[in-house]
mmCIF file of C-alpha atoms in Angstrom:
data_model
loop_
_atom_site.group_PDB
_atom_site.id
_atom_site.type_symbol
_atom_site.label_atom_id
_atom_site.label_comp_id
_atom_site.label_asym_id
_atom_site.label_seq_id
_atom_site.Cartn_x
_atom_site.Cartn_y
_atom_site.Cartn_z
ATOM 1 C CA UNK A 85 16.567 -38.319 -8.571
ATOM 2 C CA UNK A 86 14.716 -36.924 -11.423
ATOM 3 C CA UNK A 87 15.561 -33.188 -9.999
ATOM 4 C CA UNK A 88 19.470 -34.292 -9.982
ATOM 5 C CA UNK A 89 18.809 -35.788 -13.726
ATOM 6 C CA UNK A 90 17.384 -32.375 -14.915
ATOM 7 C CA UNK A 91 19.907 -30.477 -13.528
ATOM 8 C CA UNK A 92 22.845 -32.521 -15.026
ATOM 9 C CA UNK A 93 21.271 -32.654 -18.639
ATOM 10 C CA UNK A 94 20.574 -28.875 -18.434
ATOM 11 C CA UNK A 95 24.062 -27.953 -17.359
ATOM 12 C CA UNK A 96 25.360 -30.561 -20.526
ATOM 13 C CA UNK A 97 22.930 -28.191 -23.117
ATOM 14 C CA UNK A 98 24.127 -25.077 -21.687
ATOM 15 C CA UNK A 99 27.992 -25.554 -22.189
ATOM 16 C CA UNK A 100 27.548 -27.261 -25.453
ATOM 17 C CA UNK A 101 25.724 -24.515 -26.670
ATOM 18 C CA UNK A 102 28.917 -22.471 -25.048
ATOM 19 C CA UNK A 103 31.330 -24.706 -26.542
ATOM 20 C CA UNK A 104 29.360 -23.919 -30.253
ATOM 21 C CA UNK A 105 29.488 -20.592 -29.906
ATOM 22 C CA UNK A 106 32.746 -19.661 -28.615
ATOM 23 C CA UNK A 107 33.429 -22.373 -31.974
ATOM 24 C CA UNK A 108 31.506 -19.941 -34.591
ATOM 25 C CA UNK A 109 31.554 -16.427 -32.934
ATOM 26 C CA UNK A 110 33.850 -14.291 -34.503
ATOM 27 C CA UNK A 111 36.744 -12.710 -31.801
ATOM 28 C CA UNK A 112 35.454 -9.307 -31.373
ATOM 29 C CA UNK A 113 32.155 -10.410 -30.450
ATOM 30 C CA UNK A 114 33.759 -12.417 -28.209
ATOM 31 C CA UNK A 115 35.614 -9.960 -25.849
ATOM 32 C CA UNK A 116 33.144 -8.733 -23.276
ATOM 33 C CA UNK A 117 35.441 -7.425 -21.100
ATOM 34 C CA UNK A 118 33.930 -4.020 -21.492
ATOM 35 C CA UNK A 119 30.950 -5.091 -20.649
ATOM 36 C CA UNK A 120 31.308 -6.985 -17.857
ATOM 37 C CA UNK A 121 33.692 -3.921 -16.712
ATOM 38 C CA UNK A 122 30.712 -1.486 -17.056
ATOM 39 C CA UNK A 123 28.407 -4.423 -15.778
ATOM 40 C CA UNK A 124 31.075 -4.739 -12.358
ATOM 41 C CA UNK A 125 30.631 -0.777 -12.266
ATOM 42 C CA UNK A 126 26.990 -1.139 -11.793
ATOM 43 C CA UNK A 127 26.838 -3.190 -9.247
ATOM 44 C CA UNK A 128 29.140 -1.199 -6.950
ATOM 45 C CA UNK A 129 27.443 1.580 -7.427
ATOM 46 C CA UNK A 130 24.143 0.029 -6.646
ATOM 47 C CA UNK A 131 25.524 -1.722 -3.311
ATOM 48 C CA UNK A 132 27.064 2.311 -2.448
ATOM 49 C CA UNK A 133 23.202 3.638 -2.825
ATOM 50 C CA UNK A 134 22.012 0.861 -1.544
ATOM 51 C CA UNK A 135 24.010 1.307 1.336
ATOM 52 C CA UNK A 136 23.659 5.077 1.746
ATOM 53 C CA UNK A 137 20.051 4.943 1.734
ATOM 54 C CA UNK A 138 20.129 2.185 4.307
ATOM 55 C CA UNK A 139 22.452 4.415 6.860
ATOM 56 C CA UNK A 140 21.336 7.661 6.076
ATOM 57 C CA UNK A 141 17.727 7.846 4.812
ATOM 58 C CA UNK A 142 15.007 9.805 7.669
ATOM 59 C CA UNK A 143 11.928 7.080 7.019
ATOM 60 C CA UNK A 144 9.966 8.964 9.428
ATOM 61 C CA UNK A 145 6.875 10.885 7.677
ATOM 62 C CA UNK A 146 4.903 12.755 10.085
ATOM 63 C CA UNK A 147 1.041 13.336 9.909
ATOM 64 C CA UNK A 148 1.854 16.494 9.069
ATOM 65 C CA UNK A 149 3.541 15.834 5.623
ATOM 66 C CA UNK A 150 1.497 13.262 4.255
ATOM 67 C CA UNK A 151 -0.994 15.907 4.666
ATOM 68 C CA UNK A 152 1.423 18.308 3.062
ATOM 69 C CA UNK A 153 2.216 16.061 0.053
ATOM 70 C CA UNK A 154 -1.972 15.478 0.033
ATOM 71 C CA UNK A 155 -3.074 18.741 -0.442
ATOM 72 C CA UNK A 156 0.320 19.141 -3.164
ATOM 73 C CA UNK A 157 -0.888 16.017 -5.109
ATOM 74 C CA UNK A 158 -4.880 14.869 -4.546
ATOM 75 C CA UNK A 159 -6.124 16.030 -8.195
ATOM 76 C CA UNK A 160 -3.943 13.231 -8.545
ATOM 77 C CA UNK A 161 -5.354 10.452 -6.791
ATOM 78 C CA UNK A 162 -8.229 8.880 -8.419
ATOM 79 C CA UNK A 163 -10.412 5.832 -7.315
ATOM 80 C CA UNK A 164 -10.931 3.209 -9.020
ATOM 81 C CA UNK A 165 -14.228 1.870 -6.912
ATOM 82 C CA UNK A 166 -16.370 2.742 -4.424
ATOM 83 C CA UNK A 167 -15.520 3.066 -0.561
ATOM 84 C CA UNK A 168 -17.290 3.259 2.293
ATOM 85 C CA UNK A 169 -16.455 4.547 6.008
ATOM 86 C CA UNK A 170 -18.391 2.322 8.588
ATOM 87 C CA UNK A 171 -19.163 1.243 11.703
ATOM 88 C CA UNK A 172 -20.673 -1.798 12.497
ATOM 89 C CA UNK A 173 -22.070 -4.148 15.210
ATOM 90 C CA UNK A 174 -22.709 -7.811 14.779
ATOM 91 C CA UNK A 175 -25.216 -9.310 17.606
ATOM 92 C CA UNK A 176 -26.834 -11.895 18.776
ATOM 93 C CA UNK A 177 -30.188 -11.748 17.734
ATOM 94 C CA UNK A 178 -30.790 -11.543 22.161
ATOM 95 C CA UNK A 179 -28.329 -9.615 23.705
ATOM 96 C CA UNK A 180 -29.175 -7.165 25.956
ATOM 97 C CA UNK A 181 -29.762 -3.624 24.822
ATOM 98 C CA UNK A 182 -30.063 -3.816 21.054
ATOM 99 C CA UNK A 183 -32.070 -0.598 21.378
ATOM 100 C CA UNK A 184 -29.335 1.017 23.318
ATOM 101 C CA UNK A 185 -27.370 -0.457 20.428
ATOM 102 C CA UNK A 186 -29.399 0.656 17.869
ATOM 103 C CA UNK A 187 -29.498 4.436 19.537
ATOM 104 C CA UNK A 188 -25.863 4.681 20.562
ATOM 105 C CA UNK A 189 -24.812 3.734 16.937
ATOM 106 C CA UNK A 190 -26.410 6.680 15.654
ATOM 107 C CA UNK A 191 -25.055 9.371 17.846
ATOM 108 C CA UNK A 192 -22.571 11.668 17.948
ATOM 109 C CA UNK A 193 -22.400 12.239 21.714
ATOM 110 C CA UNK A 194 -19.438 11.596 23.077
ATOM 111 C CA UNK A 195 -20.929 9.515 26.569
ATOM 112 C CA UNK A 196 -23.093 7.641 24.460
ATOM 113 C CA UNK A 197 -20.082 6.999 22.064
ATOM 114 C CA UNK A 198 -18.401 5.992 24.854
ATOM 115 C CA UNK A 199 -21.217 3.732 26.495
ATOM 116 C CA UNK A 200 -21.631 2.264 23.106
ATOM 117 C CA UNK A 201 -18.166 0.700 23.176
ATOM 118 C CA UNK A 202 -18.233 -0.229 26.569
ATOM 119 C CA UNK A 203 -21.389 -2.867 25.316
ATOM 120 C CA UNK A 204 -19.703 -3.738 21.874
ATOM 121 C CA UNK A 205 -17.144 -5.116 24.281
ATOM 122 C CA UNK A 206 -19.200 -6.952 26.580
ATOM 123 C CA UNK A 207 -21.882 -8.252 24.317
ATOM 124 C CA UNK A 208 -20.980 -8.276 20.229
ATOM 125 C CA UNK A 209 -20.037 -10.847 18.315
ATOM 126 C CA UNK A 210 -17.581 -8.564 16.831
ATOM 127 C CA UNK A 211 -17.732 -4.706 16.008
ATOM 128 C CA UNK A 212 -15.813 -1.678 14.106
ATOM 129 C CA UNK A 213 -16.305 1.343 15.302
ATOM 130 C CA UNK A 214 -13.169 3.479 14.025
ATOM 131 C CA UNK A 215 -13.186 6.176 12.122
ATOM 132 C CA UNK A 216 -11.855 6.172 8.676
ATOM 133 C CA UNK A 217 -11.244 2.278 8.174
ATOM 134 C CA UNK A 218 -12.020 2.601 4.553
ATOM 135 C CA UNK A 219 -13.190 -0.855 2.486
ATOM 136 C CA UNK A 220 -14.558 -0.966 -1.065
ATOM 137 C CA UNK A 221 -17.385 -2.117 -1.971
ATOM 138 C CA UNK A 222 -16.724 -5.844 -2.574
ATOM 139 C CA UNK A 223 -15.358 -6.584 1.265
ATOM 140 C CA UNK A 224 -18.257 -4.853 2.266
ATOM 141 C CA UNK A 225 -20.406 -6.928 1.000
ATOM 142 C CA UNK A 226 -17.821 -9.995 2.162
ATOM 143 C CA UNK A 227 -17.255 -8.673 6.100
ATOM 144 C CA UNK A 228 -21.712 -8.189 6.372
ATOM 145 C CA UNK A 229 -24.472 -9.113 5.008
ATOM 146 C CA UNK A 230 -24.975 -6.215 3.116
ATOM 147 C CA UNK A 231 -26.910 -7.701 -1.236
ATOM 148 C CA UNK A 232 -26.575 -3.584 -2.111
ATOM 149 C CA UNK A 233 -25.549 -0.209 -1.352
ATOM 150 C CA UNK A 234 -24.797 2.596 -3.588
ATOM 151 C CA UNK A 235 -23.963 6.340 -3.844
ATOM 152 C CA UNK A 236 -27.370 7.723 -4.045
ATOM 153 C CA UNK A 237 -28.432 5.992 -1.002
ATOM 154 C CA UNK A 238 -25.815 7.543 1.236
ATOM 155 C CA UNK A 239 -27.115 10.772 -0.543
ATOM 156 C CA UNK A 240 -30.627 9.935 0.394
ATOM 157 C CA UNK A 241 -29.093 9.884 3.693
ATOM 158 C CA UNK A 242 -29.833 6.301 4.181
ATOM 159 C CA UNK A 243 -26.662 5.811 6.370
ATOM 160 C CA UNK A 244 -27.609 3.309 8.489
ATOM 161 C CA UNK A 245 -28.570 -0.469 8.191
ATOM 162 C CA UNK A 246 -30.099 -3.469 10.031
ATOM 163 C CA UNK A 247 -29.339 -7.051 8.387
ATOM 164 C CA UNK A 248 -30.643 -10.159 9.954
ATOM 165 C CA UNK A 249 -28.982 -13.281 8.815
ATOM 166 C CA UNK A 250 -29.747 -17.027 10.437
ATOM 167 C CA UNK A 251 -27.047 -16.308 13.325
ATOM 168 C CA UNK A 252 -26.617 -12.608 14.033
ATOM 169 C CA UNK A 253 -27.975 -9.057 13.916
ATOM 170 C CA UNK A 254 -25.670 -6.421 11.804
ATOM 171 C CA UNK A 255 -26.033 -2.655 12.450
ATOM 172 C CA UNK A 256 -24.812 -0.555 10.167
ATOM 173 C CA UNK A 257 -23.745 3.145 10.388
ATOM 174 C CA UNK A 258 -22.496 4.600 6.916
ATOM 175 C CA UNK A 259 -19.969 7.321 8.329
ATOM 176 C CA UNK A 260 -18.774 8.454 3.802
ATOM 177 C CA UNK A 261 -19.088 7.529 1.002
ATOM 178 C CA UNK A 262 -16.586 8.021 -1.603
ATOM 179 C CA UNK A 263 -17.588 7.019 -5.388
ATOM 180 C CA UNK A 264 -15.512 5.795 -7.923
ATOM 181 C CA UNK A 265 -13.687 8.791 -9.768
ATOM 182 C CA UNK A 266 -13.837 10.642 -7.087
ATOM 183 C CA UNK A 267 -10.632 11.876 -4.950
ATOM 184 C CA UNK A 268 -10.173 9.710 -2.270
ATOM 185 C CA UNK A 269 -9.501 10.708 0.999
ATOM 186 C CA UNK A 270 -5.549 11.275 2.835
ATOM 187 C CA UNK A 271 -5.844 8.328 4.909
ATOM 188 C CA UNK A 272 -6.661 5.718 2.109
ATOM 189 C CA UNK A 273 -3.882 6.788 0.173
ATOM 190 C CA UNK A 274 -1.348 7.524 3.078
ATOM 191 C CA UNK A 275 0.671 4.204 2.046
ATOM 192 C CA UNK A 276 1.412 5.227 -1.260
ATOM 193 C CA UNK A 277 1.942 8.896 -0.345
ATOM 194 C CA UNK A 278 4.071 7.348 2.476
ATOM 195 C CA UNK A 279 6.220 5.703 -0.903
ATOM 196 C CA UNK A 280 6.372 8.510 -3.020
ATOM 197 C CA UNK A 281 7.628 10.955 -0.237
ATOM 198 C CA UNK A 282 9.873 8.234 1.007
ATOM 199 C CA UNK A 283 10.858 7.486 -2.974
ATOM 200 C CA UNK A 284 11.331 11.833 -3.003
ATOM 201 C CA UNK A 285 13.978 11.411 -0.600
ATOM 202 C CA UNK A 286 16.177 8.291 -1.414
ATOM 203 C CA UNK A 287 16.566 10.354 -4.640
ATOM 204 C CA UNK A 288 17.385 13.001 -3.440
ATOM 205 C CA UNK A 289 19.961 11.243 -0.922
ATOM 206 C CA UNK A 290 21.367 9.939 -3.904
ATOM 207 C CA UNK A 291 21.620 12.888 -5.845
ATOM 208 C CA UNK A 292 23.015 14.792 -3.152
ATOM 209 C CA UNK A 293 25.784 11.926 -2.851
ATOM 210 C CA UNK A 294 27.101 12.319 -6.551
ATOM 211 C CA UNK A 295 27.004 16.169 -6.467
ATOM 212 C CA UNK A 296 29.004 16.370 -3.290
ATOM 213 C CA UNK A 297 31.521 13.375 -4.850
ATOM 214 C CA UNK A 298 31.757 15.188 -7.763
ATOM 215 C CA UNK A 299 32.098 18.244 -6.134
ATOM 216 C CA UNK A 300 34.937 16.452 -4.021
ATOM 217 C CA UNK A 301 37.198 15.433 -7.302
ATOM 218 C CA UNK A 302 36.960 19.251 -8.291
ATOM 219 C CA UNK A 303 38.334 20.291 -6.061
ATOM 220 C CA UNK A 304 41.178 17.966 -5.576
ATOM 221 C CA UNK A 305 41.828 18.484 -8.850
ATOM 222 C CA UNK A 306 40.858 15.562 -10.107
ATOM 223 C CA UNK A 307 38.771 16.189 -12.983
ATOM 224 C CA UNK A 308 37.893 19.508 -14.454
ATOM 225 C CA UNK A 309 34.749 20.556 -16.039
ATOM 226 C CA UNK A 310 34.423 22.303 -18.482
#
Protein backbone atom coordinates (compact mmCIF):
# COMPACT_ATOMS: atom_id res chain seq x y z
CA UNK A 1 0.00 0.00 0.00
CA UNK A 2 2.82 2.41 0.87
CA UNK A 3 4.53 1.65 -2.45
CA UNK A 4 1.35 2.40 -4.40
CA UNK A 5 0.79 5.63 -2.44
CA UNK A 6 4.37 6.76 -3.12
CA UNK A 7 4.00 5.97 -6.83
CA UNK A 8 0.79 8.00 -7.07
CA UNK A 9 2.34 10.89 -5.14
CA UNK A 10 5.40 10.94 -7.40
CA UNK A 11 3.21 10.85 -10.51
CA UNK A 12 1.07 13.73 -9.22
CA UNK A 13 4.16 15.77 -8.33
CA UNK A 14 5.62 15.19 -11.78
CA UNK A 15 2.43 16.15 -13.58
CA UNK A 16 2.03 19.31 -11.51
CA UNK A 17 5.62 20.39 -12.21
CA UNK A 18 5.20 19.71 -15.94
CA UNK A 19 2.03 21.80 -15.98
CA UNK A 20 3.75 24.63 -14.14
CA UNK A 21 6.68 24.53 -16.55
CA UNK A 22 4.37 24.62 -19.59
CA UNK A 23 2.65 27.69 -18.19
CA UNK A 24 5.85 29.59 -17.60
CA UNK A 25 8.32 28.50 -20.29
CA UNK A 26 8.38 30.58 -23.50
CA UNK A 27 7.05 28.74 -26.56
CA UNK A 28 10.46 28.52 -28.19
CA UNK A 29 11.82 26.63 -25.18
CA UNK A 30 8.97 24.12 -25.38
CA UNK A 31 9.69 23.05 -28.95
CA UNK A 32 11.63 19.78 -28.63
CA UNK A 33 11.00 18.44 -32.12
CA UNK A 34 14.61 18.82 -33.27
CA UNK A 35 16.00 17.27 -30.11
CA UNK A 36 13.46 14.44 -30.23
CA UNK A 37 14.39 13.71 -33.84
CA UNK A 38 18.09 13.79 -33.01
CA UNK A 39 17.55 11.46 -30.06
CA UNK A 40 15.46 9.10 -32.20
CA UNK A 41 18.15 9.00 -34.89
CA UNK A 42 20.84 8.30 -32.31
CA UNK A 43 18.80 5.40 -30.91
CA UNK A 44 18.22 3.93 -34.38
CA UNK A 45 21.93 4.14 -35.23
CA UNK A 46 22.86 2.64 -31.87
CA UNK A 47 20.47 -0.30 -32.28
CA UNK A 48 21.61 -0.90 -35.86
CA UNK A 49 25.28 -0.90 -34.87
CA UNK A 50 24.51 -3.23 -31.96
CA UNK A 51 22.72 -5.64 -34.33
CA UNK A 52 25.61 -5.44 -36.80
CA UNK A 53 28.14 -6.24 -34.07
CA UNK A 54 26.01 -9.12 -32.81
CA UNK A 55 25.70 -10.62 -36.29
CA UNK A 56 29.12 -9.99 -37.81
CA UNK A 57 31.72 -9.48 -35.10
CA UNK A 58 34.30 -12.27 -34.96
CA UNK A 59 34.50 -13.07 -31.25
CA UNK A 60 37.11 -15.81 -31.62
CA UNK A 61 40.39 -14.50 -30.19
CA UNK A 62 43.29 -16.90 -30.71
CA UNK A 63 46.20 -17.38 -28.34
CA UNK A 64 48.44 -16.06 -31.13
CA UNK A 65 46.41 -12.84 -31.31
CA UNK A 66 46.58 -12.44 -27.55
CA UNK A 67 50.34 -12.99 -27.52
CA UNK A 68 50.87 -10.58 -30.42
CA UNK A 69 48.85 -7.87 -28.66
CA UNK A 70 50.69 -8.52 -25.41
CA UNK A 71 54.12 -8.18 -27.03
CA UNK A 72 53.13 -4.92 -28.69
CA UNK A 73 51.45 -3.40 -25.64
CA UNK A 74 53.01 -5.04 -22.57
CA UNK A 75 54.84 -1.90 -21.48
CA UNK A 76 51.42 -0.29 -21.05
CA UNK A 77 50.43 -2.91 -18.46
CA UNK A 78 51.55 -2.43 -14.88
CA UNK A 79 50.72 -4.52 -11.83
CA UNK A 80 49.05 -2.65 -8.99
CA UNK A 81 50.02 -5.34 -6.45
CA UNK A 82 52.29 -8.33 -5.96
CA UNK A 83 51.05 -11.57 -7.53
CA UNK A 84 52.09 -15.20 -7.08
CA UNK A 85 51.95 -18.28 -9.24
CA UNK A 86 51.93 -21.22 -6.87
CA UNK A 87 51.11 -24.89 -6.44
CA UNK A 88 49.83 -26.24 -3.15
CA UNK A 89 48.59 -29.34 -1.37
CA UNK A 90 46.34 -29.50 1.67
CA UNK A 91 46.90 -32.76 3.56
CA UNK A 92 45.90 -34.43 6.79
CA UNK A 93 48.90 -34.61 9.16
CA UNK A 94 48.75 -38.41 9.06
CA UNK A 95 48.42 -38.54 5.29
CA UNK A 96 50.25 -41.51 3.70
CA UNK A 97 53.51 -40.83 1.83
CA UNK A 98 54.03 -37.32 3.22
CA UNK A 99 57.68 -37.41 2.21
CA UNK A 100 56.70 -38.42 -1.31
CA UNK A 101 54.43 -35.41 -1.50
CA UNK A 102 57.31 -33.17 -0.47
CA UNK A 103 59.66 -34.77 -3.01
CA UNK A 104 57.22 -34.70 -5.91
CA UNK A 105 56.11 -31.13 -5.31
CA UNK A 106 59.71 -29.94 -5.52
CA UNK A 107 60.45 -31.99 -8.62
CA UNK A 108 60.18 -30.95 -12.27
CA UNK A 109 60.50 -34.54 -13.45
CA UNK A 110 57.51 -35.48 -15.62
CA UNK A 111 57.02 -38.92 -14.10
CA UNK A 112 57.16 -37.53 -10.57
CA UNK A 113 54.68 -34.81 -11.52
CA UNK A 114 52.35 -37.53 -12.78
CA UNK A 115 52.78 -39.39 -9.51
CA UNK A 116 52.06 -36.19 -7.58
CA UNK A 117 48.79 -35.70 -9.48
CA UNK A 118 47.81 -39.30 -8.77
CA UNK A 119 48.68 -39.09 -5.06
CA UNK A 120 46.93 -35.73 -4.73
CA UNK A 121 43.67 -36.94 -6.24
CA UNK A 122 43.75 -39.87 -3.83
CA UNK A 123 44.96 -38.36 -0.55
CA UNK A 124 44.87 -34.55 -0.64
CA UNK A 125 41.99 -32.61 0.91
CA UNK A 126 42.45 -30.02 -1.82
CA UNK A 127 45.23 -29.08 -4.20
CA UNK A 128 46.29 -27.01 -7.18
CA UNK A 129 49.05 -28.28 -9.45
CA UNK A 130 48.35 -26.04 -12.42
CA UNK A 131 50.72 -23.28 -13.40
CA UNK A 132 49.74 -19.78 -14.34
CA UNK A 133 46.95 -19.56 -11.74
CA UNK A 134 48.04 -16.14 -10.48
CA UNK A 135 46.87 -14.86 -7.10
CA UNK A 136 47.53 -11.60 -5.31
CA UNK A 137 48.99 -11.80 -1.81
CA UNK A 138 45.70 -11.03 -0.09
CA UNK A 139 43.95 -13.91 -1.86
CA UNK A 140 46.92 -16.17 -1.10
CA UNK A 141 46.71 -15.39 2.61
CA UNK A 142 42.98 -16.13 2.59
CA UNK A 143 43.52 -19.44 0.81
CA UNK A 144 46.55 -20.65 2.76
CA UNK A 145 47.70 -19.97 6.34
CA UNK A 146 50.78 -17.99 5.31
CA UNK A 147 51.47 -14.95 7.46
CA UNK A 148 53.55 -13.20 4.84
CA UNK A 149 55.63 -13.79 1.75
CA UNK A 150 57.80 -11.25 -0.04
CA UNK A 151 59.58 -10.79 -3.33
CA UNK A 152 62.84 -10.78 -1.38
CA UNK A 153 62.10 -14.28 -0.09
CA UNK A 154 61.41 -15.40 -3.63
CA UNK A 155 64.72 -13.95 -4.87
CA UNK A 156 66.47 -15.72 -2.01
CA UNK A 157 65.09 -18.99 -3.41
CA UNK A 158 62.74 -19.52 -0.48
CA UNK A 159 60.17 -21.09 -2.76
CA UNK A 160 59.03 -24.11 -0.79
CA UNK A 161 56.83 -23.51 2.23
CA UNK A 162 55.33 -25.92 4.70
CA UNK A 163 52.88 -24.68 7.30
CA UNK A 164 50.45 -26.41 9.61
CA UNK A 165 47.35 -25.38 11.50
CA UNK A 166 45.14 -27.34 13.87
CA UNK A 167 43.74 -29.49 11.06
CA UNK A 168 46.00 -29.69 8.04
CA UNK A 169 49.50 -29.56 6.63
CA UNK A 170 50.01 -27.20 3.69
CA UNK A 171 52.78 -27.85 1.18
CA UNK A 172 53.38 -24.87 -1.10
CA UNK A 173 55.67 -24.28 -4.05
CA UNK A 174 56.04 -20.74 -5.39
CA UNK A 175 56.56 -21.04 -9.14
CA UNK A 176 56.84 -17.34 -9.93
CA UNK A 177 56.46 -13.94 -8.32
CA UNK A 178 55.75 -10.60 -9.98
CA UNK A 179 56.06 -7.50 -7.79
CA UNK A 180 53.85 -4.44 -8.01
CA UNK A 181 54.76 -1.97 -10.77
CA UNK A 182 56.28 -4.73 -12.91
CA UNK A 183 54.92 -5.99 -16.22
CA UNK A 184 52.33 -8.71 -15.57
CA UNK A 185 52.52 -12.10 -17.29
CA UNK A 186 50.31 -12.53 -20.33
CA UNK A 187 48.04 -14.98 -18.52
CA UNK A 188 47.21 -12.41 -15.86
CA UNK A 189 45.96 -9.86 -18.41
CA UNK A 190 44.51 -12.30 -20.93
CA UNK A 191 40.88 -11.33 -20.27
CA UNK A 192 41.70 -7.63 -20.55
CA UNK A 193 43.56 -8.23 -23.82
CA UNK A 194 40.61 -10.18 -25.25
CA UNK A 195 38.29 -7.32 -24.32
CA UNK A 196 40.60 -4.78 -25.97
CA UNK A 197 40.94 -6.86 -29.15
CA UNK A 198 37.17 -7.32 -29.43
CA UNK A 199 36.57 -3.62 -28.80
CA UNK A 200 39.04 -2.74 -31.54
CA UNK A 201 37.34 -5.17 -33.93
CA UNK A 202 33.96 -3.69 -33.06
CA UNK A 203 35.16 -0.15 -33.77
CA UNK A 204 36.71 -1.25 -37.07
CA UNK A 205 33.49 -3.02 -38.06
CA UNK A 206 31.39 0.05 -37.34
CA UNK A 207 33.87 2.31 -39.12
CA UNK A 208 33.84 0.02 -42.15
CA UNK A 209 30.04 0.00 -42.18
CA UNK A 210 29.87 3.80 -42.09
CA UNK A 211 32.44 4.12 -44.87
CA UNK A 212 30.50 1.57 -46.91
CA UNK A 213 27.23 3.44 -46.45
CA UNK A 214 28.88 6.69 -47.56
CA UNK A 215 30.52 5.04 -50.56
CA UNK A 216 27.25 3.45 -51.65
CA UNK A 217 25.50 6.82 -51.37
CA UNK A 218 28.21 8.54 -53.43
CA UNK A 219 28.03 5.88 -56.15
CA UNK A 220 24.24 6.20 -56.22
CA UNK A 221 24.56 10.01 -56.51
CA UNK A 222 22.63 10.44 -53.28
CA UNK A 223 25.34 12.67 -51.82
CA UNK A 224 28.17 14.70 -53.24
CA UNK A 225 31.52 15.13 -51.54
CA UNK A 226 33.25 18.47 -52.13
